[in-house]
Short mmCIF file of C-alpha atoms in Angstrom, two decimals:
data_model
loop_
_atom_site.label_atom_id
_atom_site.label_comp_id
_atom_site.label_asym_id
_atom_site.label_seq_id
_atom_site.Cartn_x
_atom_site.Cartn_y
_atom_site.Cartn_z
CA UNK A 1 58.93 53.13 75.42
CA UNK A 2 61.20 55.92 74.60
CA UNK A 3 59.89 59.64 73.76
CA UNK A 4 58.10 60.03 70.90
CA UNK A 5 60.72 62.05 68.86
CA UNK A 6 63.14 59.28 69.66
CA UNK A 7 61.06 56.46 69.35
CA UNK A 8 59.44 57.62 65.74
CA UNK A 9 63.28 58.30 64.38
CA UNK A 10 64.32 54.63 65.64
CA UNK A 11 61.25 53.31 64.12
CA UNK A 12 62.22 54.44 60.72
CA UNK A 13 65.45 52.87 61.06
CA UNK A 14 64.02 49.30 62.05
CA UNK A 15 61.29 49.26 59.05
CA UNK A 16 63.99 50.26 56.59
CA UNK A 17 66.24 47.76 58.00
CA UNK A 18 63.89 45.01 56.70
CA UNK A 19 64.18 46.19 53.00
CA UNK A 20 67.23 46.12 50.91
CA UNK A 21 67.87 49.78 50.77
CA UNK A 22 71.08 49.50 53.09
CA UNK A 23 71.96 53.40 52.31
CA UNK A 24 68.78 54.76 53.27
CA UNK A 25 69.16 52.70 56.45
CA UNK A 26 72.54 54.12 56.94
CA UNK A 27 71.33 57.80 56.43
CA UNK A 28 68.26 56.77 58.91
CA UNK A 29 70.52 55.25 61.65
CA UNK A 30 72.76 58.56 61.56
CA UNK A 31 69.64 60.74 61.67
CA UNK A 32 68.20 58.81 64.46
CA UNK A 33 71.30 59.03 66.59
CA UNK A 34 71.41 62.97 65.85
CA UNK A 35 67.85 63.18 67.28
CA UNK A 36 68.47 60.95 70.25
CA UNK A 37 71.38 63.49 71.00
CA UNK A 38 69.21 66.69 70.31
CA UNK A 39 66.62 65.40 72.55
CA UNK A 40 68.72 64.59 75.50
CA UNK A 41 70.44 67.84 75.32
CA UNK A 42 67.18 69.60 74.92
CA UNK A 43 65.74 67.97 77.86
CA UNK A 44 68.90 68.52 79.72
CA UNK A 45 68.79 72.21 79.07
CA UNK A 46 65.33 72.58 80.59
CA UNK A 47 66.28 70.47 83.77
CA UNK A 48 69.18 72.55 84.41
CA UNK A 49 67.47 75.43 84.93
CA UNK A 50 67.78 76.66 88.22
CA UNK A 51 71.20 74.88 88.94
CA UNK A 52 74.34 76.57 89.87
CA UNK A 53 75.92 75.09 86.75
CA UNK A 54 73.13 76.36 84.28
CA UNK A 55 75.11 79.36 83.09
CA UNK A 56 77.75 77.21 81.76
CA UNK A 57 75.12 74.85 79.94
CA UNK A 58 73.16 78.00 78.36
CA UNK A 59 76.70 79.10 77.18
CA UNK A 60 77.09 76.21 75.21
CA UNK A 61 74.34 77.48 73.38
CA UNK A 62 74.86 80.82 73.55
CA UNK A 63 78.33 80.65 71.74
CA UNK A 64 76.59 78.85 68.78
CA UNK A 65 73.29 80.67 68.27
CA UNK A 66 75.09 84.17 68.50
CA UNK A 67 76.74 83.18 65.41
CA UNK A 68 74.46 85.23 62.97
CA UNK A 69 72.10 82.59 61.41
CA UNK A 70 74.14 79.43 61.88
CA UNK A 71 72.07 76.22 62.54
CA UNK A 72 72.76 74.41 65.89
CA UNK A 73 74.99 71.40 65.33
CA UNK A 74 75.14 68.04 66.58
CA UNK A 75 78.37 68.74 67.95
CA UNK A 76 76.72 71.79 69.86
CA UNK A 77 74.07 69.54 71.45
CA UNK A 78 76.88 66.92 72.22
CA UNK A 79 79.05 69.59 73.87
CA UNK A 80 75.83 70.62 75.92
CA UNK A 81 75.00 67.34 76.99
CA UNK A 82 78.93 67.33 78.42
CA UNK A 83 78.34 70.50 80.25
CA UNK A 84 75.57 69.03 81.91
CA UNK A 85 78.11 66.91 84.11
CA UNK A 86 78.85 70.18 85.94
CA UNK A 87 75.19 71.06 86.56
CA UNK A 88 74.59 67.52 88.14
CA UNK A 89 77.48 67.85 90.27
CA UNK A 90 75.94 70.63 91.83
CA UNK A 91 71.87 70.05 93.12
CA UNK A 92 70.06 68.23 90.56
CA UNK A 93 69.88 64.83 90.90
CA UNK A 94 67.63 64.53 87.59
CA UNK A 95 70.90 65.53 85.94
CA UNK A 96 72.51 62.63 86.93
CA UNK A 97 71.88 60.09 84.28
CA UNK A 98 72.66 62.75 81.83
CA UNK A 99 76.10 63.38 83.36
CA UNK A 100 76.64 59.48 83.36
CA UNK A 101 75.74 59.04 79.88
CA UNK A 102 78.12 61.84 78.69
CA UNK A 103 80.88 60.43 80.90
CA UNK A 104 80.76 56.73 79.66
CA UNK A 105 83.57 55.56 77.62
CA UNK A 106 81.31 53.30 75.74
CA UNK A 107 78.92 56.16 75.00
CA UNK A 108 81.99 58.35 73.79
CA UNK A 109 83.55 55.77 71.63
CA UNK A 110 80.31 55.27 69.68
CA UNK A 111 79.66 58.85 69.60
CA UNK A 112 83.07 59.81 68.02
CA UNK A 113 82.47 57.19 65.65
CA UNK A 114 79.14 58.21 64.84
CA UNK A 115 80.34 61.76 64.20
CA UNK A 116 83.19 60.58 61.79
CA UNK A 117 80.49 58.76 59.55
CA UNK A 118 77.94 61.72 59.84
CA UNK A 119 80.93 64.05 58.60
CA UNK A 120 82.17 61.66 55.95
CA UNK A 121 78.41 62.03 54.29
CA UNK A 122 78.15 65.38 54.67
CA UNK A 123 81.60 65.93 52.81
CA UNK A 124 80.62 64.27 49.80
CA UNK A 125 82.78 61.06 51.52
CA UNK A 126 79.78 58.75 51.64
CA UNK A 127 80.74 55.10 52.41
CA UNK A 128 81.51 53.05 49.38
CA UNK A 129 79.02 50.30 48.56
CA UNK A 130 81.38 47.49 49.01
CA UNK A 131 81.84 48.68 52.53
CA UNK A 132 78.17 49.71 53.23
CA UNK A 133 77.31 46.06 54.86
CA UNK A 134 79.98 46.06 57.44
CA UNK A 135 79.59 49.95 58.00
CA UNK A 136 75.81 49.52 58.49
CA UNK A 137 76.18 46.84 61.11
CA UNK A 138 79.05 48.55 62.94
CA UNK A 139 76.80 51.91 62.95
CA UNK A 140 73.67 50.04 64.18
CA UNK A 141 75.83 48.55 67.09
CA UNK A 142 77.21 51.92 67.86
CA UNK A 143 73.29 53.39 67.74
CA UNK A 144 72.01 50.75 69.94
CA UNK A 145 74.83 51.55 72.32
CA UNK A 146 73.62 55.13 72.62
CA UNK A 147 69.99 53.85 73.15
CA UNK A 148 70.76 51.43 75.50
CA UNK A 149 72.30 54.19 77.74
CA UNK A 150 69.73 56.71 77.55
CA UNK A 151 67.41 53.97 78.32
CA UNK A 152 66.27 56.48 81.48
CA UNK A 153 64.56 58.56 79.20
CA UNK A 154 61.67 55.99 79.37
CA UNK A 155 61.09 56.85 82.90
CA UNK A 156 61.38 60.91 82.22
CA UNK A 157 57.97 60.77 80.60
CA UNK A 158 57.20 63.47 77.75
CA UNK A 159 53.51 65.04 78.14
CA UNK A 160 51.37 67.60 76.42
CA UNK A 161 49.11 69.22 78.51
CA UNK A 162 45.62 69.71 77.00
CA UNK A 163 43.79 70.95 80.03
CA UNK A 164 44.43 71.96 83.40
CA UNK A 165 41.84 72.78 85.95
CA UNK A 166 42.94 74.35 89.73
CA UNK A 167 40.83 73.64 92.54
CA UNK A 168 41.47 76.34 95.07
CA UNK A 169 39.76 74.40 97.87
CA UNK A 170 42.01 71.28 97.73
CA UNK A 171 44.82 73.25 96.10
CA UNK A 172 45.48 70.55 93.32
CA UNK A 173 45.23 70.97 89.54
CA UNK A 174 43.41 68.03 87.50
CA UNK A 175 45.06 67.70 84.29
CA UNK A 176 44.25 66.16 81.04
CA UNK A 177 47.81 65.24 78.76
CA UNK A 178 49.00 63.32 76.03
CA UNK A 179 51.93 61.24 77.03
CA UNK A 180 54.28 61.23 73.77
CA UNK A 181 55.66 58.03 74.16
CA UNK A 182 56.46 55.38 71.24
CA UNK A 183 56.58 55.91 67.58
CA UNK A 184 52.78 57.11 66.79
CA UNK A 185 51.75 60.84 67.44
CA UNK A 186 48.14 60.02 68.10
CA UNK A 187 47.86 58.80 71.46
CA UNK A 188 44.87 59.00 74.02
CA UNK A 189 44.40 61.43 76.34
CA UNK A 190 44.97 60.65 80.01
CA UNK A 191 44.35 62.44 83.35
CA UNK A 192 46.24 63.05 86.42
CA UNK A 193 46.21 65.32 89.75
CA UNK A 194 48.90 67.14 90.89
CA UNK A 195 49.68 69.92 93.80
CA UNK A 196 51.77 71.92 91.08
CA UNK A 197 50.21 75.29 90.46
CA UNK A 198 50.37 77.12 87.06
CA UNK A 199 50.47 74.36 84.58
CA UNK A 200 50.58 75.90 81.16
CA UNK A 201 47.85 74.29 78.59
CA UNK A 202 49.40 73.29 75.38
CA UNK A 203 53.06 73.16 76.63
CA UNK A 204 55.38 69.99 76.70
CA UNK A 205 56.46 68.92 80.23
CA UNK A 206 58.82 66.21 81.59
CA UNK A 207 57.36 64.16 84.28
CA UNK A 208 60.47 63.04 86.42
CA UNK A 209 59.91 59.46 88.37
CA UNK A 210 59.02 61.56 91.52
CA UNK A 211 55.65 62.90 89.60
CA UNK A 212 57.35 66.22 89.19
CA UNK A 213 56.59 67.95 86.16
CA UNK A 214 59.35 70.23 84.57
CA UNK A 215 58.45 72.51 81.88
CA UNK A 216 59.92 72.32 78.70
CA UNK A 217 58.73 75.42 76.91
CA UNK A 218 60.57 77.18 75.70
CA UNK A 219 63.25 74.95 74.09
CA UNK A 220 61.02 72.31 73.04
CA UNK A 221 57.52 72.52 71.85
CA UNK A 222 54.70 70.52 69.87
CA UNK A 223 52.62 72.09 67.26
CA UNK A 224 50.85 71.38 64.00
CA UNK A 225 53.68 71.27 61.28
CA UNK A 226 53.12 74.35 58.73
CA UNK A 227 54.60 72.17 55.73
CA UNK A 228 53.31 68.72 56.39
CA UNK A 229 50.29 69.48 58.82
CA UNK A 230 51.01 66.84 61.33
CA UNK A 231 51.41 67.19 65.08
CA UNK A 232 55.16 67.25 65.71
CA UNK A 233 57.82 68.27 68.18
CA UNK A 234 60.04 71.22 67.64
CA UNK A 235 63.51 71.99 68.91
CA UNK A 236 65.93 75.01 68.63
CA UNK A 237 67.51 75.60 65.22
CA UNK A 238 68.74 78.93 64.61
CA UNK A 239 68.34 82.98 64.93
CA UNK A 240 67.29 84.41 61.74
CA UNK A 241 65.78 87.93 60.84
CA UNK A 242 62.52 86.21 61.41
CA UNK A 243 62.89 85.09 64.69
CA UNK A 244 64.13 81.91 66.37
CA UNK A 245 63.63 78.97 63.84
CA UNK A 246 62.87 75.51 65.43
CA UNK A 247 62.87 72.25 63.43
CA UNK A 248 61.07 69.11 63.95
CA UNK A 249 62.33 65.88 65.30
CA UNK A 250 60.21 63.96 62.86
CA UNK A 251 60.64 65.68 59.12
CA UNK A 252 63.31 68.40 59.80
CA UNK A 253 60.71 70.93 58.93
CA UNK A 254 61.10 74.46 60.05
CA UNK A 255 58.79 76.61 62.33
CA UNK A 256 59.52 80.21 63.72
CA UNK A 257 58.97 80.25 67.28
CA UNK A 258 56.26 81.96 69.28
CA UNK A 259 58.68 82.22 71.63
CA UNK A 260 61.33 83.45 70.09
CA UNK A 261 61.91 86.74 72.27
CA UNK A 262 61.95 84.44 75.29
CA UNK A 263 64.40 82.21 74.00
CA UNK A 264 66.80 85.09 73.17
CA UNK A 265 66.39 86.29 76.82
CA UNK A 266 67.10 82.95 78.49
CA UNK A 267 70.15 82.25 75.95
CA UNK A 268 71.53 85.82 76.07
CA UNK A 269 71.42 86.75 72.45
CA UNK A 270 70.32 89.62 70.28
#
């Protein structure tokens, strides 16, 4: 199963596709593609920490976040994924699938077409009703292309740590966590033991195939949404006078990050 932020948005697409509302399905598919690219870039940004190419990755984000209140657009997230190719070529094997995704001609073509469709919708050039059926068919094909190329995310499990207890005698940590996979936010609590020290309760982690846990804070976080009161996953959106605003993958609701100062420090913006 895909990580929850992606699976939730794709579930919306599949549910709407069973109705007669082609326009809503079309818009949901565009939103799902954007959520996928945003999630890929956000996880890749965290995994690139410590790599020789990390500065170039962060520079992509810095250029956008430093522009006084402008939101991070899908184009910036796509550029960030492209920059991961340099980081993957240095030392981080975990970034290799991200680099392959960004370099795939099929992915690039599908993304280009999705970008054209999204820009047309944003600039009041919505697809004509007469062309909607064919357009939706082609759009869904491009979305499936992106999803198939990003299936490696299934093996990078998204975990929300709910409890951590360190044993100084065995030098291990006993963890309880929620695996945020599939399209529903309510999941059972599971447990694991790790030799890693300093695991943060409340934070999101990416678990690699090796079992290694990689911290996703402060670029991804889970919290109760202040607007809809549901447990949501939030990604970076923009810097404002209130701090760094983050946006939920599920509904686009906004939450000011508790880590605003840390985010600005890591990205290098005032």
